[in-house]
mmCIF file of C-alpha atoms and ligand atoms in Angstrom:
data_model
loop_
_atom_site.group_PDB
_atom_site.id
_atom_site.type_symbol
_atom_site.label_atom_id
_atom_site.label_comp_id
_atom_site.label_asym_id
_atom_site.label_seq_id
_atom_site.Cartn_x
_atom_site.Cartn_y
_atom_site.Cartn_z
ATOM 1 C CA MET A 1 1.836 67.966 87.267
ATOM 2 C CA ARG A 2 4.609 66.387 89.350
ATOM 3 C CA PRO A 3 7.886 65.531 87.614
ATOM 4 C CA MET A 4 8.426 61.865 86.771
ATOM 5 C CA ASN A 5 11.794 60.326 87.407
ATOM 6 C CA SER A 6 13.899 59.513 84.348
ATOM 7 C CA ILE A 7 17.248 57.754 84.079
ATOM 8 C CA ILE A 8 19.602 59.099 81.424
ATOM 9 C CA GLN A 9 20.440 56.214 79.068
ATOM 10 C CA GLU A 10 23.220 57.786 77.018
ATOM 11 C CA VAL A 11 25.033 61.086 76.587
ATOM 12 C CA ARG A 12 26.472 62.025 73.178
ATOM 13 C CA SER A 13 28.758 64.962 72.497
ATOM 14 C CA GLU A 14 27.581 66.856 69.392
ATOM 15 C CA ALA A 15 29.882 69.901 69.682
ATOM 16 C CA PRO A 16 32.111 71.328 72.443
ATOM 17 C CA LEU A 17 29.110 72.923 74.198
ATOM 18 C CA VAL A 18 26.281 70.733 72.933
ATOM 19 C CA ARG A 19 25.283 67.279 74.166
ATOM 20 C CA THR A 20 22.390 64.929 73.444
ATOM 21 C CA PHE A 21 20.779 63.067 76.350
ATOM 22 C CA ARG A 22 18.772 59.922 75.635
ATOM 23 C CA LEU A 23 15.954 59.420 78.120
ATOM 24 C CA ASP A 24 14.364 56.184 79.293
ATOM 25 C CA LYS A 25 10.814 57.493 78.920
ATOM 26 C CA GLN A 26 8.660 57.089 75.798
ATOM 27 C CA LEU A 27 6.727 60.364 76.020
ATOM 28 C CA ASP A 28 5.510 60.321 72.397
ATOM 29 C CA PRO A 29 6.271 64.017 71.763
ATOM 30 C CA ALA A 30 5.507 65.891 68.543
ATOM 31 C CA PRO A 31 8.452 67.826 67.049
ATOM 32 C CA GLY A 32 8.420 71.353 68.537
ATOM 33 C CA GLN A 33 7.014 70.192 71.869
ATOM 34 C CA TYR A 34 9.220 70.523 74.924
ATOM 35 C CA VAL A 35 9.808 68.937 78.308
ATOM 36 C CA MET A 36 10.604 70.623 81.622
ATOM 37 C CA VAL A 37 13.855 69.069 82.849
ATOM 38 C CA TRP A 38 14.448 69.173 86.587
ATOM 39 C CA ILE A 39 18.095 69.029 87.566
ATOM 40 C CA ARG A 40 17.734 68.314 91.261
ATOM 41 C CA GLY A 41 19.017 70.969 93.601
ATOM 42 C CA VAL A 42 19.632 73.383 90.716
ATOM 43 C CA ASP A 43 16.669 74.369 88.493
ATOM 44 C CA GLU A 44 13.969 73.182 86.125
ATOM 45 C CA VAL A 45 14.407 74.299 82.494
ATOM 46 C CA PRO A 46 12.543 73.777 79.188
ATOM 47 C CA MET A 47 14.138 71.669 76.432
ATOM 48 C CA SER A 48 12.797 70.730 73.001
ATOM 49 C CA PHE A 49 12.849 67.134 71.862
ATOM 50 C CA SER A 50 15.524 66.388 69.255
ATOM 51 C CA SER A 51 13.958 62.953 68.597
ATOM 52 C CA PRO A 52 11.174 61.005 70.335
ATOM 53 C CA ASP A 53 13.466 60.114 73.257
ATOM 54 C CA THR A 54 16.272 62.695 73.232
ATOM 55 C CA ILE A 55 16.929 66.288 74.183
ATOM 56 C CA THR A 56 19.918 68.219 72.843
ATOM 57 C CA VAL A 57 21.329 70.782 75.225
ATOM 58 C CA GLN A 58 23.682 73.722 74.843
ATOM 59 C CA SER A 59 25.599 74.556 77.996
ATOM 60 C CA VAL A 60 24.909 78.236 78.699
ATOM 61 C CA GLY A 61 24.446 78.623 82.459
ATOM 62 C CA GLU A 62 23.950 77.004 85.843
ATOM 63 C CA ALA A 63 21.281 74.406 85.025
ATOM 64 C CA THR A 64 22.695 73.297 81.693
ATOM 65 C CA ARG A 65 26.215 73.096 83.152
ATOM 66 C CA ALA A 66 24.850 70.933 85.977
ATOM 67 C CA LEU A 67 23.143 68.707 83.386
ATOM 68 C CA PHE A 68 26.491 68.318 81.603
ATOM 69 C CA ASN A 69 27.887 66.900 84.857
ATOM 70 C CA LEU A 70 25.353 64.049 84.664
ATOM 71 C CA GLY A 71 26.149 60.869 82.729
ATOM 72 C CA ALA A 72 24.343 57.669 81.773
ATOM 73 C CA GLY A 73 22.624 56.238 84.853
ATOM 74 C CA SER A 74 21.996 59.642 86.463
ATOM 75 C CA SER A 75 18.444 60.623 87.252
ATOM 76 C CA ILE A 76 16.545 63.780 86.365
ATOM 77 C CA GLY A 77 12.908 64.854 86.699
ATOM 78 C CA LEU A 78 10.667 65.389 83.664
ATOM 79 C CA ARG A 79 7.330 67.145 83.131
ATOM 80 C CA GLY A 80 5.758 67.022 79.711
ATOM 81 C CA PRO A 81 5.607 66.832 76.792
ATOM 82 C CA PHE A 82 4.133 70.334 76.696
ATOM 83 C CA GLY A 83 3.153 72.870 74.047
ATOM 84 C CA ASN A 84 1.661 72.631 70.595
ATOM 85 C CA GLY A 85 4.470 71.447 68.280
ATOM 86 C CA PHE A 86 4.848 71.967 64.531
ATOM 87 C CA VAL A 87 2.109 70.992 62.086
ATOM 88 C CA LEU A 88 3.166 69.388 58.791
ATOM 89 C CA ARG A 89 1.496 71.058 55.819
ATOM 90 C CA GLY A 90 2.011 70.388 52.115
ATOM 91 C CA LYS A 91 4.496 68.255 50.210
ATOM 92 C CA ASN A 92 7.589 70.487 49.975
ATOM 93 C CA ILE A 93 8.942 72.073 53.138
ATOM 94 C CA LEU A 94 11.933 74.164 54.157
ATOM 95 C CA LEU A 95 13.586 73.907 57.581
ATOM 96 C CA VAL A 96 15.503 77.006 58.722
ATOM 97 C CA GLY A 97 17.519 76.672 61.921
ATOM 98 C CA GLY A 98 20.320 78.239 63.887
ATOM 99 C CA GLY A 99 22.597 76.607 66.474
ATOM 100 C CA VAL A 100 20.902 74.280 68.940
ATOM 101 C CA GLY A 101 17.578 75.486 67.474
ATOM 102 C CA THR A 102 18.215 72.942 64.719
ATOM 103 C CA ALA A 103 17.423 70.146 67.224
ATOM 104 C CA PRO A 104 13.594 70.128 66.932
ATOM 105 C CA LEU A 105 13.908 70.699 63.169
ATOM 106 C CA ALA A 106 15.984 67.529 62.663
ATOM 107 C CA PHE A 107 13.218 65.638 64.505
ATOM 108 C CA LEU A 108 10.528 67.335 62.396
ATOM 109 C CA GLY A 109 12.422 66.677 59.154
ATOM 110 C CA GLU A 110 12.675 62.957 59.920
ATOM 111 C CA GLN A 111 8.957 62.780 60.628
ATOM 112 C CA ALA A 112 8.248 64.666 57.388
ATOM 113 C CA ARG A 113 10.454 62.328 55.301
ATOM 114 C CA GLY A 114 8.667 59.365 56.853
ATOM 115 C CA ALA A 115 5.418 60.888 55.585
ATOM 116 C CA GLY A 116 6.814 61.236 52.033
ATOM 117 C CA ILE A 117 7.317 65.023 52.208
ATOM 118 C CA ASN A 118 10.260 66.677 50.363
ATOM 119 C CA VAL A 119 12.542 68.337 52.898
ATOM 120 C CA THR A 120 15.130 71.061 52.234
ATOM 121 C CA SER A 121 17.223 72.480 55.074
ATOM 122 C CA LEU A 122 19.056 75.742 55.703
ATOM 123 C CA VAL A 123 21.040 75.649 58.938
ATOM 124 C CA GLY A 124 23.543 78.097 60.402
ATOM 125 C CA PHE A 125 26.243 77.924 63.042
ATOM 126 C CA CYS A 126 28.995 80.183 64.357
ATOM 127 C CA SER A 127 31.867 78.021 63.137
ATOM 128 C CA SER A 128 32.673 74.522 61.882
ATOM 129 C CA GLN A 129 33.108 73.148 65.422
ATOM 130 C CA ASP A 130 29.543 74.238 66.311
ATOM 131 C CA ILE A 131 27.842 72.288 63.510
ATOM 132 C CA ILE A 132 25.441 69.651 64.819
ATOM 133 C CA PHE A 133 23.284 67.037 63.066
ATOM 134 C CA GLN A 134 24.886 67.575 59.632
ATOM 135 C CA ASP A 135 24.407 63.879 58.846
ATOM 136 C CA ARG A 136 20.758 63.980 59.899
ATOM 137 C CA PHE A 137 20.003 66.987 57.678
ATOM 138 C CA GLU A 138 21.974 65.530 54.734
ATOM 139 C CA ALA A 139 19.879 62.379 54.979
ATOM 140 C CA LEU A 140 16.693 64.442 54.635
ATOM 141 C CA GLY A 141 17.423 66.086 51.263
ATOM 142 C CA ASP A 142 19.088 69.278 49.981
ATOM 143 C CA LEU A 143 21.099 71.069 52.664
ATOM 144 C CA VAL A 144 22.633 74.552 52.771
ATOM 145 C CA ILE A 145 24.925 75.401 55.684
ATOM 146 C CA THR A 146 26.047 78.864 56.732
ATOM 147 C CA THR A 147 28.805 79.687 59.208
ATOM 148 C CA ASP A 148 29.467 83.129 60.605
ATOM 149 C CA ASP A 149 33.203 82.762 59.923
ATOM 150 C CA GLY A 150 32.801 81.082 56.513
ATOM 151 C CA CYS A 151 34.696 77.890 57.551
ATOM 152 C CA VAL A 152 31.920 75.753 56.078
ATOM 153 C CA GLY A 153 29.274 76.650 53.512
ATOM 154 C CA ILE A 154 28.113 80.211 52.933
ATOM 155 C CA LYS A 155 29.852 82.883 55.041
ATOM 156 C CA GLY A 156 27.478 84.872 57.188
ATOM 157 C CA HIS A 157 24.290 84.526 59.170
ATOM 158 C CA VAL A 158 21.499 82.093 58.295
ATOM 159 C CA ALA A 159 19.627 84.781 56.329
ATOM 160 C CA GLU A 160 22.521 84.833 53.811
ATOM 161 C CA GLY A 161 21.456 81.322 52.815
ATOM 162 C CA LEU A 162 17.945 82.477 51.894
ATOM 163 C CA LYS A 163 19.355 83.727 48.577
ATOM 164 C CA GLU A 164 19.737 80.079 47.518
ATOM 165 C CA PHE A 165 15.986 79.508 47.559
ATOM 166 C CA ASP A 166 12.778 80.580 45.860
ATOM 167 C CA LEU A 167 10.501 80.597 48.909
ATOM 168 C CA THR A 168 7.366 80.441 46.755
ATOM 169 C CA GLU A 169 8.298 76.794 46.024
ATOM 170 C CA PHE A 170 7.751 75.729 49.631
ATOM 171 C CA SER A 171 4.363 74.868 51.092
ATOM 172 C CA GLN A 172 5.557 75.597 54.616
ATOM 173 C CA ILE A 173 8.701 76.957 56.306
ATOM 174 C CA TYR A 174 9.754 75.874 59.804
ATOM 175 C CA LEU A 175 11.976 78.133 61.866
ATOM 176 C CA CYS A 176 13.881 77.694 65.142
ATOM 177 C CA GLY A 177 16.993 79.316 66.583
ATOM 178 C CA PRO A 178 18.179 82.390 68.457
ATOM 179 C CA GLU A 179 15.518 85.125 68.477
ATOM 180 C CA VAL A 180 17.698 87.632 66.638
ATOM 181 C CA MET A 181 18.203 85.100 63.848
ATOM 182 C CA MET A 182 14.499 84.218 63.646
ATOM 183 C CA TRP A 183 13.505 87.880 63.608
ATOM 184 C CA ASP A 184 16.033 88.535 60.843
ATOM 185 C CA ILE A 185 14.474 85.767 58.735
ATOM 186 C CA ILE A 186 10.869 86.825 59.461
ATOM 187 C CA SER A 187 11.522 90.495 58.712
ATOM 188 C CA ARG A 188 13.169 89.651 55.379
ATOM 189 C CA THR A 189 10.373 87.274 54.342
ATOM 190 C CA ARG A 190 7.263 89.097 55.596
ATOM 191 C CA GLU A 191 5.274 88.213 52.493
ATOM 192 C CA HIS A 192 5.654 84.528 53.442
ATOM 193 C CA ALA A 193 4.837 84.979 57.157
ATOM 194 C CA GLY A 194 1.507 83.177 56.705
ATOM 195 C CA LYS A 195 3.362 79.939 55.985
ATOM 196 C CA ILE A 196 6.217 80.225 58.490
ATOM 197 C CA GLN A 197 5.910 78.235 61.736
ATOM 198 C CA ALA A 198 8.369 79.590 64.308
ATOM 199 C CA CYS A 199 9.325 77.770 67.512
ATOM 200 C CA ILE A 200 10.089 80.529 70.000
ATOM 201 C CA SER A 201 11.205 80.770 73.614
ATOM 202 C CA ARG A 202 10.250 82.903 76.595
ATOM 203 C CA TYR A 203 11.089 82.516 80.291
ATOM 204 C CA PHE A 204 9.113 79.458 81.470
ATOM 205 C CA LYS A 205 8.324 78.745 85.117
ATOM 206 C CA CYS A 206 5.116 76.697 85.480
ATOM 207 C CA ALA A 207 4.837 75.518 81.836
ATOM 208 C CA THR A 208 1.127 74.963 82.469
ATOM 209 C CA GLY A 209 -0.263 78.406 81.650
ATOM 210 C CA VAL A 210 -0.765 79.556 85.231
ATOM 211 C CA CYS A 211 2.052 81.905 86.259
ATOM 212 C CA GLY A 212 2.107 84.340 83.311
ATOM 213 C CA SER A 213 5.916 84.405 83.146
ATOM 214 C CA CYS A 214 6.026 83.549 79.433
ATOM 215 C CA CYS A 215 3.318 85.949 78.157
ATOM 216 C CA LEU A 216 3.953 87.704 74.870
ATOM 217 C CA ASP A 217 2.917 91.371 74.597
ATOM 218 C CA PRO A 218 0.541 92.834 73.537
ATOM 219 C CA GLU A 219 -1.939 89.912 73.390
ATOM 220 C CA GLY A 220 -0.656 88.176 76.520
ATOM 221 C CA VAL A 221 -0.354 84.891 74.660
ATOM 222 C CA ARG A 222 1.090 82.213 76.978
ATOM 223 C CA VAL A 223 3.972 80.776 75.006
ATOM 224 C CA CYS A 224 4.246 77.680 77.245
ATOM 225 C CA VAL A 225 0.776 76.365 76.386
ATOM 226 C CA GLU A 226 -0.373 78.244 73.260
ATOM 227 C CA GLY A 227 3.116 77.866 71.737
ATOM 228 C CA PRO A 228 5.995 77.471 71.574
ATOM 229 C CA VAL A 229 5.186 77.222 67.855
ATOM 230 C CA PHE A 230 3.424 80.250 66.303
ATOM 231 C CA MET A 231 2.647 81.332 62.773
ATOM 232 C CA ALA A 232 5.089 84.154 62.045
ATOM 233 C CA ASP A 233 2.341 86.579 60.979
ATOM 234 C CA ARG A 234 1.106 86.459 64.587
ATOM 235 C CA LEU A 235 4.569 87.465 65.846
ATOM 236 C CA ILE A 236 5.146 90.451 63.583
ATOM 237 C CA GLU A 237 3.196 92.943 65.723
ATOM 238 C CA SER A 238 4.245 91.389 69.037
ATOM 239 C CA GLU A 239 7.221 91.940 71.338
ATOM 240 C CA PHE A 240 9.043 89.148 69.472
ATOM 241 C CA GLY A 241 12.339 90.420 68.100
ATOM 242 C CA ARG A 242 12.116 93.572 70.203
ATOM 243 C CA TYR A 243 12.418 92.478 73.849
ATOM 244 C CA LYS A 244 11.761 89.548 76.160
ATOM 245 C CA ARG A 245 11.038 89.332 79.871
ATOM 246 C CA GLY A 246 13.416 87.699 82.322
ATOM 247 C CA PRO A 247 12.720 85.704 85.508
ATOM 248 C CA ASP A 248 11.504 88.791 87.432
ATOM 249 C CA GLY A 249 9.265 89.979 84.581
ATOM 250 C CA SER A 250 11.436 92.936 83.583
ATOM 251 C CA LYS A 251 12.114 93.593 79.901
ATOM 252 C CA GLY A 252 15.506 92.683 78.479
ATOM 253 C CA GLN A 253 17.194 92.118 75.137
ATOM 254 C CA CYS A 254 16.172 89.135 73.050
ATOM 255 C CA ARG A 255 19.531 87.696 72.089
ATOM 256 C CA GLY A 256 18.976 84.040 73.098
HETATM 257 C C1 FAD B 301 10.334 76.021 74.557
HETATM 258 C C2 FAD B 301 11.829 76.065 74.786
HETATM 259 C C3 FAD B 301 12.622 75.074 74.230
HETATM 260 C C4 FAD B 301 13.991 75.101 74.460
HETATM 261 N N1 FAD B 301 14.745 74.108 73.876
HETATM 262 C C5 FAD B 301 16.068 74.076 74.085
HETATM 263 C C6 FAD B 301 16.857 73.025 73.524
HETATM 264 O O1 FAD B 301 16.368 72.131 72.827
HETATM 265 N N2 FAD B 301 18.185 73.047 73.777
HETATM 266 C C7 FAD B 301 18.773 74.018 74.540
HETATM 267 O O2 FAD B 301 19.995 73.962 74.739
HETATM 268 N N3 FAD B 301 18.056 75.038 75.070
HETATM 269 C C8 FAD B 301 16.720 75.077 74.866
HETATM 270 N N4 FAD B 301 15.974 76.089 75.431
HETATM 271 C C9 FAD B 301 16.650 77.115 76.225
HETATM 272 C C10 FAD B 301 16.959 76.562 77.606
HETATM 273 O O3 FAD B 301 15.753 76.372 78.330
HETATM 274 C C11 FAD B 301 17.887 77.547 78.360
HETATM 275 O O4 FAD B 301 19.111 77.613 77.680
HETATM 276 C C12 FAD B 301 18.139 77.068 79.766
HETATM 277 O O5 FAD B 301 16.967 77.251 80.532
HETATM 278 C C13 FAD B 301 19.298 77.837 80.383
HETATM 279 O O6 FAD B 301 19.346 77.593 81.768
HETATM 280 P P1 FAD B 301 20.729 77.781 82.550
HETATM 281 O O7 FAD B 301 20.440 77.732 84.020
HETATM 282 O O8 FAD B 301 21.753 76.838 82.038
HETATM 283 O O9 FAD B 301 21.235 79.208 82.120
HETATM 284 P P2 FAD B 301 20.874 80.642 82.745
HETATM 285 O O10 FAD B 301 22.179 81.335 82.943
HETATM 286 O O11 FAD B 301 19.918 80.529 83.875
HETATM 287 O O12 FAD B 301 20.108 81.299 81.557
HETATM 288 C C14 FAD B 301 20.681 81.556 80.288
HETATM 289 C C15 FAD B 301 19.550 81.996 79.380
HETATM 290 O O13 FAD B 301 18.682 80.880 79.179
HETATM 291 C C16 FAD B 301 17.331 81.289 79.205
HETATM 292 N N5 FAD B 301 16.609 80.623 80.294
HETATM 293 C C17 FAD B 301 17.033 80.354 81.556
HETATM 294 N N6 FAD B 301 16.078 79.744 82.263
HETATM 295 C C18 FAD B 301 15.008 79.635 81.450
HETATM 296 C C19 FAD B 301 13.702 79.134 81.611
HETATM 297 N N7 FAD B 301 13.249 78.608 82.742
HETATM 298 N N8 FAD B 301 12.849 79.231 80.538
HETATM 299 C C20 FAD B 301 13.270 79.738 79.372
HETATM 300 N N9 FAD B 301 14.493 80.237 79.163
HETATM 301 C C21 FAD B 301 15.356 80.183 80.184
HETATM 302 C C22 FAD B 301 17.331 82.785 79.383
HETATM 303 O O14 FAD B 301 17.243 83.394 78.108
HETATM 304 C C23 FAD B 301 18.659 83.094 79.985
HETATM 305 O O15 FAD B 301 19.083 84.367 79.620
HETATM 306 C C24 FAD B 301 14.589 76.112 75.235
HETATM 307 C C25 FAD B 301 13.788 77.118 75.803
HETATM 308 C C26 FAD B 301 12.417 77.083 75.595
HETATM 309 C C27 FAD B 301 11.553 78.142 76.211
HETATM 310 S S1 FES B 302 5.429 79.557 82.136
HETATM 311 FE FE1 FES B 302 3.793 79.957 83.522
HETATM 312 S S2 FES B 302 2.200 80.679 82.195
HETATM 313 FE FE2 FES B 302 3.765 80.061 80.815
#
């Protein structure tokens, strides 16, 4: 699939290192699906949708920094939407997110509310200045925030906030954030893994299931097409939380 040209309509600052880009294309994505964003002359990188026509980007390296240099009226290339997305199940759901991983969950939560589903959110950030989409999550229903430094909400990592909830009350739990955070949540809630949908990341090149760059050991599941959303019980015996492969296929730590 060749990239289609898209003109950025608006850029919003959400936090010092996080910006939302509104696109001119109506791609009709499901929450949890992603788009490959081509920043010409630099790289093509995967980004989740934070609403039907926005992506929310954290500046971490060359491509995302180059994207931050683009304003309204600039053009980028897009391929997608790709991947499977979250599936809404039941009438009472919990969203659990960390950092920019809260972006697809805000989108999902809004879709769920529109369908009459009760939404509760647990979201974590490093510090108060890193908090994004607080108003969107507050509008959905009950919200618990954690910050690593305790500036806002519960002090500590996202898993600290789990103590506020009886997980048996939720029909489904939706998870997205840094891998270490997601693994922490999954390992503490193993008995609920059959109802946790986790949106994960691996190194994507083709995004069409051809190159094998994103395969998850030991099954060789292609995260770009069979994911990025997986039931957590499928991840427990996989490489998830243990290591992830980089651009050259070698194993590295799974911090991001
Ligand atoms: C399905 C999916 C959805 C994502 N959604 C978002 C999102 O909504 N917002 C957001 O800010 N980030 C998202 N990311 C992560 C984003 O793709 C990386 O932060 C981005 O590619 C970094 O590129 P860079 O050149 O700026 O940084 P680099 O310095 O090149 O890389 C920094 C880190 O980003 C990751 N990364 C780099 N290139 C890729 C790639 N092609 N595929 C996967 N990971 C890569 C690696 O872990 C790397 O260590 C998503 C990743 C995936 C796989
Ligand atoms: S990125 Fe090529 S197979 Fe998934």
